Tab-separated table of C-alpha atoms and ligand atoms in Angstrom:
chain	number	residue	atom	x	y	z
X	7	UNK	CA	-36.675	7.634	-25.311
X	8	UNK	CA	-38.123	4.330	-24.143
X	9	UNK	CA	-35.821	2.426	-21.807
X	10	UNK	CA	-34.830	-0.933	-23.127
X	11	UNK	CA	-32.895	-3.417	-21.050
X	12	UNK	CA	-30.691	-6.144	-22.398
X	13	UNK	CA	-28.089	-8.528	-21.151
X	14	UNK	CA	-24.480	-7.563	-21.021
X	15	UNK	CA	-21.548	-9.650	-19.873
X	16	UNK	CA	-19.039	-7.827	-17.663
X	17	UNK	CA	-15.597	-9.065	-16.730
X	18	UNK	CA	-15.453	-9.055	-12.915
X	19	UNK	CA	-11.719	-8.425	-13.004
X	20	UNK	CA	-11.232	-5.564	-15.445
X	21	UNK	CA	-14.696	-4.319	-16.321
X	22	UNK	CA	-14.631	-5.301	-20.001
X	23	UNK	CA	-18.151	-5.592	-21.435
X	24	UNK	CA	-19.505	-7.609	-24.287
X	25	UNK	CA	-23.009	-8.594	-25.438
X	26	UNK	CA	-21.893	-12.187	-25.940
X	27	UNK	CA	-20.613	-14.600	-23.300
X	28	UNK	CA	-17.008	-15.698	-23.643
X	29	UNK	CA	-14.940	-18.119	-21.650
X	30	UNK	CA	-11.994	-15.798	-21.532
X	31	UNK	CA	-11.885	-12.040	-21.233
X	32	UNK	CA	-10.100	-10.604	-24.305
X	33	UNK	CA	-9.015	-7.561	-22.270
X	34	UNK	CA	-7.326	-8.995	-19.182
X	35	UNK	CA	-7.166	-12.626	-20.379
X	36	UNK	CA	-8.813	-13.902	-17.215
X	37	UNK	CA	-10.690	-17.174	-17.522
X	38	UNK	CA	-14.349	-17.449	-16.557
X	39	UNK	CA	-14.583	-13.859	-15.353
X	40	UNK	CA	-17.556	-12.727	-17.475
X	41	UNK	CA	-20.808	-12.474	-15.559
X	42	UNK	CA	-24.213	-11.634	-16.977
X	43	UNK	CA	-25.645	-8.292	-15.962
X	44	UNK	CA	-28.679	-6.382	-17.132
X	45	UNK	CA	-27.827	-3.024	-18.584
X	46	UNK	CA	-30.314	-0.228	-19.005
X	47	UNK	CA	-29.909	1.353	-22.373
X	48	UNK	CA	-31.279	4.599	-23.615
X	49	UNK	CA	-30.455	7.079	-20.875
X	50	UNK	CA	-26.792	6.077	-20.811
X	51	UNK	CA	-25.941	6.115	-24.455
X	52	UNK	CA	-27.428	9.319	-25.751
X	53	UNK	CA	-27.053	10.064	-29.440
X	54	UNK	CA	-24.363	12.618	-30.219
X	55	UNK	CA	-25.565	16.195	-30.380
X	56	UNK	CA	-25.830	17.586	-33.900
X	57	UNK	CA	-22.579	19.303	-34.870
X	58	UNK	CA	-24.038	22.550	-36.149
X	59	UNK	CA	-25.573	23.913	-32.952
X	60	UNK	CA	-22.912	22.623	-30.560
X	61	UNK	CA	-21.285	25.064	-28.112
X	62	UNK	CA	-17.530	25.434	-28.612
X	63	UNK	CA	-15.738	25.551	-25.235
X	64	UNK	CA	-13.288	28.418	-24.634
X	65	UNK	CA	-9.550	27.710	-24.604
X	66	UNK	CA	-7.257	29.020	-21.906
X	67	UNK	CA	-3.470	29.352	-21.966
X	68	UNK	CA	-1.722	27.388	-19.227
X	69	UNK	CA	0.287	30.471	-18.198
X	70	UNK	CA	-2.762	32.686	-17.907
X	71	UNK	CA	-4.396	30.346	-15.416
X	72	UNK	CA	-4.606	31.204	-11.760
X	73	UNK	CA	-2.655	29.030	-9.377
X	74	UNK	CA	-4.974	27.292	-6.991
X	75	UNK	CA	-3.510	26.056	-3.752
X	76	UNK	CA	-5.652	23.050	-2.869
X	77	UNK	CA	-7.128	23.656	0.545
X	78	UNK	CA	-6.250	20.780	2.854
X	79	UNK	CA	-7.755	19.593	6.104
X	80	UNK	CA	-5.382	17.810	8.494
X	81	UNK	CA	-6.734	14.703	10.220
X	82	UNK	CA	-4.290	15.098	13.065
X	83	UNK	CA	-2.989	11.586	12.447
X	84	UNK	CA	0.470	12.461	11.160
X	85	UNK	CA	1.116	9.116	9.455
X	86	UNK	CA	-2.201	9.366	7.598
X	87	UNK	CA	-1.740	13.004	6.546
X	88	UNK	CA	1.760	12.349	5.265
X	89	UNK	CA	0.589	9.582	2.933
X	90	UNK	CA	-2.110	11.878	1.557
X	91	UNK	CA	0.520	14.531	0.863
X	92	UNK	CA	-0.195	16.752	3.860
X	93	UNK	CA	-3.855	16.412	4.743
X	94	UNK	CA	-7.084	15.796	2.884
X	95	UNK	CA	-7.739	17.824	-0.241
X	96	UNK	CA	-11.178	19.389	-0.480
X	97	UNK	CA	-13.295	17.762	-3.184
X	98	UNK	CA	-11.080	14.705	-3.576
X	99	UNK	CA	-12.212	11.104	-3.882
X	100	UNK	CA	-9.870	8.720	-2.086
X	101	UNK	CA	-10.040	4.943	-2.379
X	102	UNK	CA	-8.777	2.927	0.599
X	103	UNK	CA	-8.123	-0.634	-0.519
X	104	UNK	CA	-6.982	-3.611	1.456
X	105	UNK	CA	-7.763	-7.144	2.511
X	106	UNK	CA	-10.863	-7.723	4.600
X	107	UNK	CA	-10.058	-7.496	8.300
X	108	UNK	CA	-6.866	-5.504	7.884
X	109	UNK	CA	-8.267	-2.453	9.689
X	110	UNK	CA	-9.721	-0.130	7.043
X	111	UNK	CA	-12.903	0.645	8.987
X	112	UNK	CA	-10.875	1.220	12.138
X	113	UNK	CA	-8.491	3.605	10.360
X	114	UNK	CA	-11.301	5.576	8.742
X	115	UNK	CA	-13.267	5.953	11.948
X	116	UNK	CA	-10.147	7.238	13.704
X	117	UNK	CA	-9.371	9.598	10.804
X	118	UNK	CA	-12.926	10.987	10.902
X	119	UNK	CA	-12.602	11.490	14.643
X	120	UNK	CA	-9.462	13.540	13.970
X	121	UNK	CA	-11.137	15.484	11.146
X	122	UNK	CA	-14.134	16.374	13.263
X	123	UNK	CA	-12.048	18.645	15.505
X	124	UNK	CA	-12.977	22.356	15.568
X	125	UNK	CA	-16.644	21.516	15.229
X	126	UNK	CA	-16.363	20.081	11.716
X	127	UNK	CA	-19.308	17.835	10.925
X	128	UNK	CA	-18.200	14.537	9.456
X	129	UNK	CA	-20.182	11.514	8.354
X	130	UNK	CA	-19.460	7.787	8.460
X	131	UNK	CA	-21.749	5.728	6.233
X	132	UNK	CA	-21.555	2.003	6.787
X	133	UNK	CA	-23.123	-0.533	4.486
X	134	UNK	CA	-21.522	-3.425	6.306
X	135	UNK	CA	-22.219	-2.758	9.943
X	136	UNK	CA	-25.250	-1.550	11.873
X	137	UNK	CA	-25.121	1.754	13.736
X	138	UNK	CA	-24.868	-0.197	16.985
X	139	UNK	CA	-21.797	-2.038	15.737
X	140	UNK	CA	-20.148	1.204	14.648
X	141	UNK	CA	-20.980	2.701	18.029
X	142	UNK	CA	-19.409	-0.238	19.819
X	143	UNK	CA	-16.249	0.148	17.776
X	144	UNK	CA	-16.133	3.883	18.397
X	145	UNK	CA	-16.237	3.254	22.148
X	146	UNK	CA	-13.364	0.828	21.840
X	147	UNK	CA	-11.407	3.444	19.911
X	148	UNK	CA	-12.191	6.167	22.425
X	149	UNK	CA	-14.053	8.414	19.974
X	150	UNK	CA	-15.442	11.418	21.847
X	151	UNK	CA	-16.409	13.717	18.999
X	152	UNK	CA	-19.870	15.268	19.041
X	153	UNK	CA	-19.826	16.113	15.359
X	154	UNK	CA	-19.138	12.624	14.018
X	155	UNK	CA	-22.388	11.308	12.566
X	156	UNK	CA	-23.151	7.725	11.624
X	157	UNK	CA	-25.551	6.296	9.053
X	158	UNK	CA	-26.220	2.748	7.984
X	159	UNK	CA	-27.186	2.882	4.324
X	160	UNK	CA	-26.534	1.103	1.038
X	161	UNK	CA	-28.823	2.951	-1.391
X	162	UNK	CA	-26.712	5.350	-3.429
X	163	UNK	CA	-29.647	7.694	-4.094
X	164	UNK	CA	-30.228	8.089	-0.371
X	165	UNK	CA	-26.520	8.624	0.255
X	166	UNK	CA	-26.213	11.339	-2.375
X	167	UNK	CA	-29.319	13.056	-1.014
X	168	UNK	CA	-27.826	12.869	2.474
X	169	UNK	CA	-24.572	14.482	1.309
X	170	UNK	CA	-26.426	17.234	-0.505
X	171	UNK	CA	-28.649	17.998	2.450
X	172	UNK	CA	-26.049	17.920	5.234
X	173	UNK	CA	-22.869	18.970	3.394
X	174	UNK	CA	-20.434	17.262	5.792
X	175	UNK	CA	-16.788	18.388	5.937
X	176	UNK	CA	-15.734	14.826	5.073
X	177	UNK	CA	-17.448	11.507	4.501
X	178	UNK	CA	-16.437	7.849	4.598
X	179	UNK	CA	-18.347	5.263	2.590
X	180	UNK	CA	-17.671	1.757	3.892
X	181	UNK	CA	-17.576	-0.149	1.609
X	182	UNK	CA	-17.993	0.240	-2.138
X	183	UNK	CA	-18.831	-3.466	-2.398
X	184	UNK	CA	-22.043	-3.035	-0.414
X	185	UNK	CA	-23.423	0.008	-2.237
X	186	UNK	CA	-26.473	-0.372	-4.458
X	187	UNK	CA	-27.641	1.731	-7.399
X	188	UNK	CA	-31.305	1.045	-8.059
X	189	UNK	CA	-31.008	1.834	-11.774
X	190	UNK	CA	-28.766	-1.182	-12.271
X	191	UNK	CA	-30.165	-4.624	-11.684
X	192	UNK	CA	-26.913	-6.397	-10.883
X	193	UNK	CA	-25.985	-7.269	-7.312
X	194	UNK	CA	-23.900	-5.007	-5.052
X	195	UNK	CA	-20.221	-5.742	-5.524
X	196	UNK	CA	-20.484	-6.449	-9.261
X	197	UNK	CA	-18.315	-4.427	-11.591
X	198	UNK	CA	-21.168	-2.321	-12.936
X	199	UNK	CA	-22.436	-1.423	-9.442
X	200	UNK	CA	-18.936	-0.592	-8.229
X	201	UNK	CA	-18.233	1.535	-11.280
X	202	UNK	CA	-21.521	3.381	-11.022
X	203	UNK	CA	-21.003	4.056	-7.305
X	204	UNK	CA	-17.497	5.386	-7.896
X	205	UNK	CA	-18.608	7.582	-10.778
X	206	UNK	CA	-21.511	9.107	-8.846
X	207	UNK	CA	-19.270	9.818	-5.854
X	208	UNK	CA	-16.621	11.371	-8.089
X	209	UNK	CA	-19.177	13.750	-9.564
X	210	UNK	CA	-20.485	14.510	-6.073
X	211	UNK	CA	-16.997	15.221	-4.678
X	212	UNK	CA	-16.137	17.625	-7.502
X	213	UNK	CA	-19.514	19.359	-7.468
X	214	UNK	CA	-19.832	19.809	-3.709
X	215	UNK	CA	-16.196	19.983	-2.604
X	216	UNK	CA	-16.829	17.297	0.022
X	217	UNK	CA	-13.792	15.035	0.395
X	218	UNK	CA	-15.002	11.440	0.099
X	219	UNK	CA	-13.202	8.329	1.301
X	220	UNK	CA	-14.347	5.161	-0.378
X	221	UNK	CA	-13.404	1.915	1.333
X	222	UNK	CA	-12.960	-1.132	-0.894
X	223	UNK	CA	-11.979	-4.693	-0.206
X	224	UNK	CA	-9.300	-4.835	-2.844
X	225	UNK	CA	-6.126	-6.810	-2.736
X	226	UNK	CA	-3.066	-5.483	-4.526
X	227	UNK	CA	-3.347	-7.965	-7.379
X	228	UNK	CA	-7.104	-7.446	-7.476
X	229	UNK	CA	-7.628	-11.114	-6.744
X	230	UNK	CA	-10.648	-10.961	-4.441
X	231	UNK	CA	-12.857	-8.132	-5.503
X	232	UNK	CA	-11.570	-7.504	-8.995
X	233	UNK	CA	-12.877	-4.013	-9.542
X	234	UNK	CA	-9.592	-2.323	-10.232
X	235	UNK	CA	-11.724	-0.222	-12.569
X	236	UNK	CA	-12.108	2.181	-9.655
X	237	UNK	CA	-8.424	3.047	-9.578
X	238	UNK	CA	-8.592	5.002	-12.823
X	239	UNK	CA	-11.543	7.053	-11.683
X	240	UNK	CA	-10.508	8.262	-8.237
X	241	UNK	CA	-7.951	10.966	-7.289
X	242	UNK	CA	-6.000	8.943	-4.783
X	243	UNK	CA	-5.572	5.238	-4.155
X	244	UNK	CA	-4.272	4.132	-0.782
X	245	UNK	CA	-3.559	0.553	0.188
X	246	UNK	CA	-3.669	-0.585	3.767
X	247	UNK	CA	-1.430	-3.607	4.012
X	248	UNK	CA	0.006	-5.923	6.557
X	249	UNK	CA	-0.085	-9.444	7.743
X	250	UNK	CA	-3.070	-10.115	10.002
X	251	UNK	CA	-0.723	-12.280	12.077
X	252	UNK	CA	1.488	-9.295	12.824
X	253	UNK	CA	0.512	-6.131	14.628
X	254	UNK	CA	1.931	-3.546	12.278
X	255	UNK	CA	0.126	-2.104	9.261
X	256	UNK	CA	1.475	-0.001	6.410
X	257	UNK	CA	-0.563	2.626	4.580
X	258	UNK	CA	0.826	3.233	1.108
X	259	UNK	CA	-0.238	5.588	-1.681
X	260	UNK	CA	-0.147	3.924	-5.104
X	261	UNK	CA	-1.763	6.833	-6.916
X	262	UNK	CA	-2.077	10.431	-5.755
X	263	UNK	CA	-3.146	13.377	-7.876
X	264	UNK	CA	-2.286	15.702	-4.988
X	265	UNK	CA	1.047	14.405	-3.745
X	266	UNK	CA	3.884	11.941	-3.955
X	267	UNK	CA	3.313	8.187	-3.993
X	268	UNK	CA	6.542	7.536	-2.139
X	269	UNK	CA	5.354	8.009	1.384
X	270	UNK	CA	4.178	5.323	3.751
X	271	UNK	CA	2.497	5.501	7.111
X	272	UNK	CA	3.168	2.845	9.731
X	273	UNK	CA	0.606	1.843	12.343
X	274	UNK	CA	0.318	-0.703	15.070
X	275	UNK	CA	-3.009	-2.508	15.670
X	276	UNK	CA	-3.702	-2.453	19.387
X	277	UNK	CA	-6.641	-3.310	21.594
X	278	UNK	CA	-7.777	0.303	21.421
X	279	UNK	CA	-7.367	0.753	17.689
X	280	UNK	CA	-4.506	1.867	15.474
X	281	UNK	CA	-1.559	3.655	17.013
X	282	UNK	CA	0.933	5.625	14.956
X	283	UNK	CA	4.446	4.243	14.814
X	284	UNK	CA	6.829	7.182	14.644
X	285	UNK	CA	9.892	4.989	14.863
X	286	UNK	CA	9.323	1.924	12.665
X	287	UNK	CA	12.971	0.812	12.916
X	288	UNK	CA	12.638	0.266	16.652
X	289	UNK	CA	9.490	-1.789	16.083
X	290	UNK	CA	11.032	-4.009	13.428
X	291	UNK	CA	14.203	-4.591	15.417
X	292	UNK	CA	12.532	-5.027	18.806
X	293	UNK	CA	12.754	-8.815	18.943
X	294	UNK	CA	16.114	-9.244	17.288
X	295	UNK	CA	18.237	-12.007	18.819
X	296	UNK	CA	21.701	-11.066	20.118
X	297	UNK	CA	24.733	-12.684	18.545
X	298	UNK	CA	22.749	-15.096	16.397
X	299	UNK	CA	24.294	-16.466	13.198
X	300	UNK	CA	22.135	-15.668	10.177
X	301	UNK	CA	20.758	-12.390	11.528
X	302	UNK	CA	21.746	-9.212	9.665
X	303	UNK	CA	20.430	-5.675	10.043
X	304	UNK	CA	20.093	-3.458	6.983
X	305	UNK	CA	18.376	-0.184	6.099
X	306	UNK	CA	15.701	-0.082	3.422
X	307	UNK	CA	14.125	3.068	2.025
X	308	UNK	CA	10.362	3.266	2.316
X	309	UNK	CA	9.555	6.391	0.388
X	310	UNK	CA	11.760	9.090	1.812
X	311	UNK	CA	12.201	7.293	5.114
X	312	UNK	CA	14.968	4.848	5.915
X	313	UNK	CA	13.709	1.904	7.947
X	314	UNK	CA	15.947	-0.618	9.643
X	315	UNK	CA	14.965	-4.251	9.244
X	316	UNK	CA	16.423	-7.592	10.205
X	317	UNK	CA	17.120	-10.127	7.470
X	318	UNK	CA	17.357	-13.730	8.609
X	319	UNK	CA	19.020	-16.578	6.785
X	320	UNK	CA	19.076	-20.255	7.674
X	321	UNK	CA	21.254	-22.660	5.726
X	322	UNK	CA	21.044	-26.312	6.715
X	323	UNK	CA	21.722	-29.753	5.351
X	324	UNK	CA	18.815	-30.958	3.247
X	325	UNK	CA	17.040	-34.236	3.735
X	326	UNK	CA	15.515	-33.974	0.270
X	327	UNK	CA	16.931	-34.737	-3.155
X	328	UNK	CA	16.152	-31.222	-4.316
X	329	UNK	CA	17.053	-28.764	-1.553
X	330	UNK	CA	14.405	-26.272	-0.475
X	331	UNK	CA	14.657	-22.558	-1.181
X	332	UNK	CA	12.029	-20.802	0.867
X	333	UNK	CA	11.985	-17.008	0.768
X	334	UNK	CA	9.591	-14.753	2.705
X	335	UNK	CA	9.448	-10.994	2.264
X	336	UNK	CA	12.173	-10.921	-0.387
X	337	UNK	CA	12.315	-11.608	-4.117
X	338	UNK	CA	13.035	-15.333	-4.604
X	339	UNK	CA	14.858	-14.779	-7.898
X	340	UNK	CA	17.097	-12.201	-6.306
X	341	UNK	CA	18.009	-14.646	-3.530
X	342	UNK	CA	18.763	-17.390	-6.085
X	343	UNK	CA	21.045	-14.994	-7.945
X	344	UNK	CA	22.906	-14.024	-4.769
X	345	UNK	CA	23.343	-17.687	-3.807
X	346	UNK	CA	24.903	-18.307	-7.234
X	347	UNK	CA	27.267	-15.367	-6.667
X	348	UNK	CA	28.253	-16.855	-3.284
X	349	UNK	CA	29.114	-20.199	-4.858
X	350	UNK	CA	31.006	-18.825	-7.807
X	351	UNK	CA	32.746	-15.775	-6.361
X	352	UNK	CA	33.498	-16.592	-2.744
X	353	UNK	CA	33.540	-20.352	-2.971
X	354	UNK	CA	30.747	-21.082	-0.497
X	355	UNK	CA	29.144	-24.230	-1.791
X	356	UNK	CA	25.469	-24.075	-0.926
X	357	UNK	CA	24.245	-26.660	-3.415
X	358	UNK	CA	22.566	-29.527	-1.624
X	359	UNK	CA	21.676	-27.278	1.306
X	360	UNK	CA	18.248	-25.972	2.245
X	361	UNK	CA	18.117	-22.184	2.270
X	362	UNK	CA	15.460	-20.215	4.131
X	363	UNK	CA	15.367	-16.415	4.029
X	364	UNK	CA	13.007	-14.172	5.923
X	365	UNK	CA	12.514	-10.513	6.779
X	366	UNK	CA	11.563	-10.290	10.452
X	367	UNK	CA	8.215	-8.719	11.284
X	368	UNK	CA	6.512	-9.717	8.043
X	369	UNK	CA	7.909	-6.771	6.041
X	370	UNK	CA	8.343	-6.986	2.254
X	371	UNK	CA	11.463	-5.531	0.681
X	372	UNK	CA	12.076	-5.208	-3.036
X	373	UNK	CA	15.000	-2.796	-2.972
X	374	UNK	CA	18.313	-4.124	-4.397
X	375	UNK	CA	20.184	-2.100	-1.732
X	376	UNK	CA	19.645	-5.016	0.668
X	377	UNK	CA	21.480	-7.536	-1.594
X	378	UNK	CA	24.650	-7.560	0.449
X	379	UNK	CA	22.672	-8.073	3.659
X	380	UNK	CA	20.892	-11.096	2.144
X	381	UNK	CA	24.193	-12.584	1.047
X	382	UNK	CA	25.825	-11.912	4.415
X	383	UNK	CA	22.858	-13.460	6.266
X	384	UNK	CA	23.197	-16.667	4.253
X	385	UNK	CA	26.981	-16.682	4.729
X	386	UNK	CA	26.672	-16.063	8.470
X	387	UNK	CA	24.353	-19.045	8.859
X	388	UNK	CA	26.516	-21.206	6.570
X	389	UNK	CA	29.622	-20.422	8.643
X	390	UNK	CA	27.592	-20.520	11.860
X	391	UNK	CA	29.200	-17.263	12.952
X	392	UNK	CA	27.317	-14.177	14.073
X	393	UNK	CA	28.186	-10.716	12.786
X	394	UNK	CA	30.260	-8.468	15.037
X	395	UNK	CA	28.002	-6.521	17.367
X	396	UNK	CA	26.556	-3.216	16.193
X	397	UNK	CA	27.077	-3.881	12.488
X	398	UNK	CA	24.755	-2.938	9.627
X	399	UNK	CA	25.271	-4.062	6.020
X	400	UNK	CA	24.266	-2.105	2.892
X	401	UNK	CA	24.898	-2.490	-0.832
X	402	UNK	CA	23.682	-3.857	-4.134
X	403	UNK	CA	25.503	-6.921	-5.478
X	404	UNK	CA	26.266	-7.538	-9.172
X	405	UNK	CA	26.844	-10.837	-10.939
X	406	UNK	CA	30.622	-10.638	-10.702
X	407	UNK	CA	30.400	-10.174	-6.944
X	408	UNK	CA	31.012	-6.434	-7.134
X	409	UNK	CA	29.292	-4.243	-4.542
X	410	UNK	CA	27.445	-1.376	-6.200
X	411	UNK	CA	26.468	2.036	-4.923
X	412	UNK	CA	23.023	2.694	-3.455
X	413	UNK	CA	20.819	5.756	-3.172
X	414	UNK	CA	20.374	7.980	-0.129
X	415	UNK	CA	23.258	6.576	1.865
X	416	UNK	CA	23.402	9.726	3.979
X	417	UNK	CA	19.857	9.312	5.299
X	418	UNK	CA	20.289	5.601	5.935
X	419	UNK	CA	23.543	6.145	7.826
X	420	UNK	CA	21.911	8.756	10.040
X	421	UNK	CA	19.046	6.391	10.908
X	422	UNK	CA	21.519	3.561	11.582
X	423	UNK	CA	23.474	5.698	14.037
X	424	UNK	CA	20.266	6.917	15.636
X	425	UNK	CA	19.314	3.308	16.358
X	426	UNK	CA	22.574	2.761	18.206
X	427	UNK	CA	24.657	0.873	15.652
X	428	UNK	CA	28.364	1.613	15.457
X	429	UNK	CA	29.702	0.101	12.230
X	430	UNK	CA	28.411	0.066	8.645
X	431	UNK	CA	29.627	-1.914	5.666
X	432	UNK	CA	28.792	0.130	2.546
X	433	UNK	CA	29.822	0.311	-1.119
X	434	UNK	CA	33.280	1.894	-1.522
X	435	UNK	CA	31.902	4.626	-3.794
X	436	UNK	CA	29.453	5.718	-1.118
X	437	UNK	CA	31.937	5.451	1.744
X	438	UNK	CA	34.139	8.104	0.130
X	439	UNK	CA	31.310	10.614	-0.158
X	440	UNK	CA	29.684	9.945	3.192
X	441	UNK	CA	30.128	12.729	5.742
X	442	UNK	CA	31.561	11.640	9.054
X	443	UNK	CA	28.980	10.684	11.669
X	444	UNK	CA	30.077	10.716	15.301
X	445	UNK	CA	30.415	7.181	16.697
X	446	UNK	CA	29.845	5.407	13.369
X	447	UNK	CA	32.701	3.503	11.746
X	448	UNK	CA	32.347	3.237	7.960
X	449	UNK	CA	33.962	0.411	5.959
X	450	UNK	CA	33.812	0.691	2.176
X	451	UNK	CA	33.907	-2.496	0.092
X	452	UNK	CA	34.188	-3.084	-3.666
X	453	UNK	CA	33.586	-6.811	-3.689
X	454	UNK	CA	31.602	-9.294	-1.587
X	455	UNK	CA	34.856	-11.058	-0.633
X	456	UNK	CA	36.035	-7.870	1.103
X	457	UNK	CA	32.830	-7.785	3.127
X	458	UNK	CA	33.406	-11.424	4.132
X	459	UNK	CA	36.932	-10.590	5.298
X	460	UNK	CA	35.767	-7.721	7.460
X	461	UNK	CA	32.844	-9.595	8.975
X	462	UNK	CA	34.004	-13.180	9.481
Y	512	LIG	P1	-11.576	-3.631	10.630
Y	512	LIG	O1	-11.295	-2.179	10.742
Y	512	LIG	O2	-12.971	-4.089	10.867
Y	512	LIG	O3	-11.066	-4.195	9.242
Y	512	LIG	P2	-11.631	-3.949	7.747
Y	512	LIG	O4	-12.564	-2.798	7.797
Y	512	LIG	O5	-10.407	-3.673	6.915
Y	512	LIG	O6	-12.288	-5.209	7.304
Y	512	LIG	O7	-10.590	-4.332	11.694
Y	512	LIG	C1	-10.487	-5.694	11.719
Y	512	LIG	C2	-9.605	-6.246	12.808
Y	512	LIG	O8	-8.956	-5.319	13.617
Y	512	LIG	C3	-10.453	-7.092	13.704
Y	512	LIG	O9	-10.204	-8.446	13.386
Y	512	LIG	C4	-10.002	-6.797	15.083
Y	512	LIG	C5	-8.910	-5.802	14.948
Y	512	LIG	N1	-9.066	-4.689	15.883
Y	512	LIG	C6	-8.180	-4.547	16.930
Y	512	LIG	O10	-7.263	-5.334	17.117
Y	512	LIG	N2	-8.324	-3.480	17.790
Y	512	LIG	C7	-9.319	-2.580	17.656
Y	512	LIG	O11	-9.419	-1.610	18.442
Y	512	LIG	C8	-10.242	-2.745	16.570
Y	512	LIG	C9	-11.377	-1.781	16.364
Y	512	LIG	C10	-10.085	-3.790	15.721
Y	513	LIG	MG1	-14.640	-2.862	7.505
């Protein structure tokens, strides 16, 4: 069939396509996101095969199938392997998203170094940096592997040929936004190029069994690069997050066909690359002030791991007509709700006062189990009285001021004791069930007013 090209408008946010330009994408409702691209027709949209001669695929009962244990290769970086569900699955396509400059290339180079142990040949393909730049980085990271190979390439045809010829044990493609498919005329980074790249790599991973890591500059809300279209196509989506102003980074799985999405890996960005943080609580509490009003320690679950964090509250007289409510790392609506509970149920009048809340270290917490800690932090600053030493506060707070039970109290309590704390304030229901831990005093509370009595 003769190839015919025509214009197509693709939404840069969701991938919706239409032959006519529109101001607003009907799919994702984004304004001004449609961009003209030239599509090649003919070889992509083949006419359906005639019904009569079609092959009918065999059916197979689910019970008759053989169980296949996916073979996994460990990278040796425990935090990385845990997030993947226990190592890299052969033939999987993994997307590593994150803001530019967060450390994706660094992480992948270190992971490849780990994977190349036992003589495994691994390949790092960079479309962003020259070989010399990658080499420089590898020296900084202390890479000593002889079987880690580097290529600087953006042509997808060449990359696929390279994979077929060399059959590496694992490959990293950095990044999807720089890759170019010659059969599409749009620029690298456009939705159609990104989609095509992802699709070709998916086919390659399944056909050859080579695990492929695809790096993408993608923010969680898809704001910068848009192509969230990739997420549906790949096996696993990992996000590398963190605040570039802080040293720690969190690797989180948001989709995983081969494992749980609950696990996180914590890293520290150092001069010599990323270092694993085996004890995140110690890191997040390392700069905590002693005996400071407004500072409260609580335990938040990150996947299956309890992590201790410091919540800070500052309540001060406002110089403005409308007092400020500035919240970092916590849900602003949740804080507003807890402030209302404080006013109504324990008679602390915060109206007319500025309220600032922050989670130290730039962490983000969405779990309601930290409600009581937020409330106590605000109260501590309001009263200008620090909490008794060695105290940790846990519990969800309801609208009537009741303190509600939380999940996994056992694990949190163990971590709290491990970090040297001696007293926990927990929901009454949980306190009854909690097994005794040596050196840890447990106070159960039903209502926020009880917590206030114990603490202040
Ligand atoms: P990079 O891996 O290039 O980020 P990405 O690929 O996500 O865009 O890392 C970017 C930052 O990391 C860079 O600004 C410097 C910092 N960095 C270190 O602090 N130590 C190191 O050893 C390396 C390699 C980078
Ligand atoms: Mg990079």
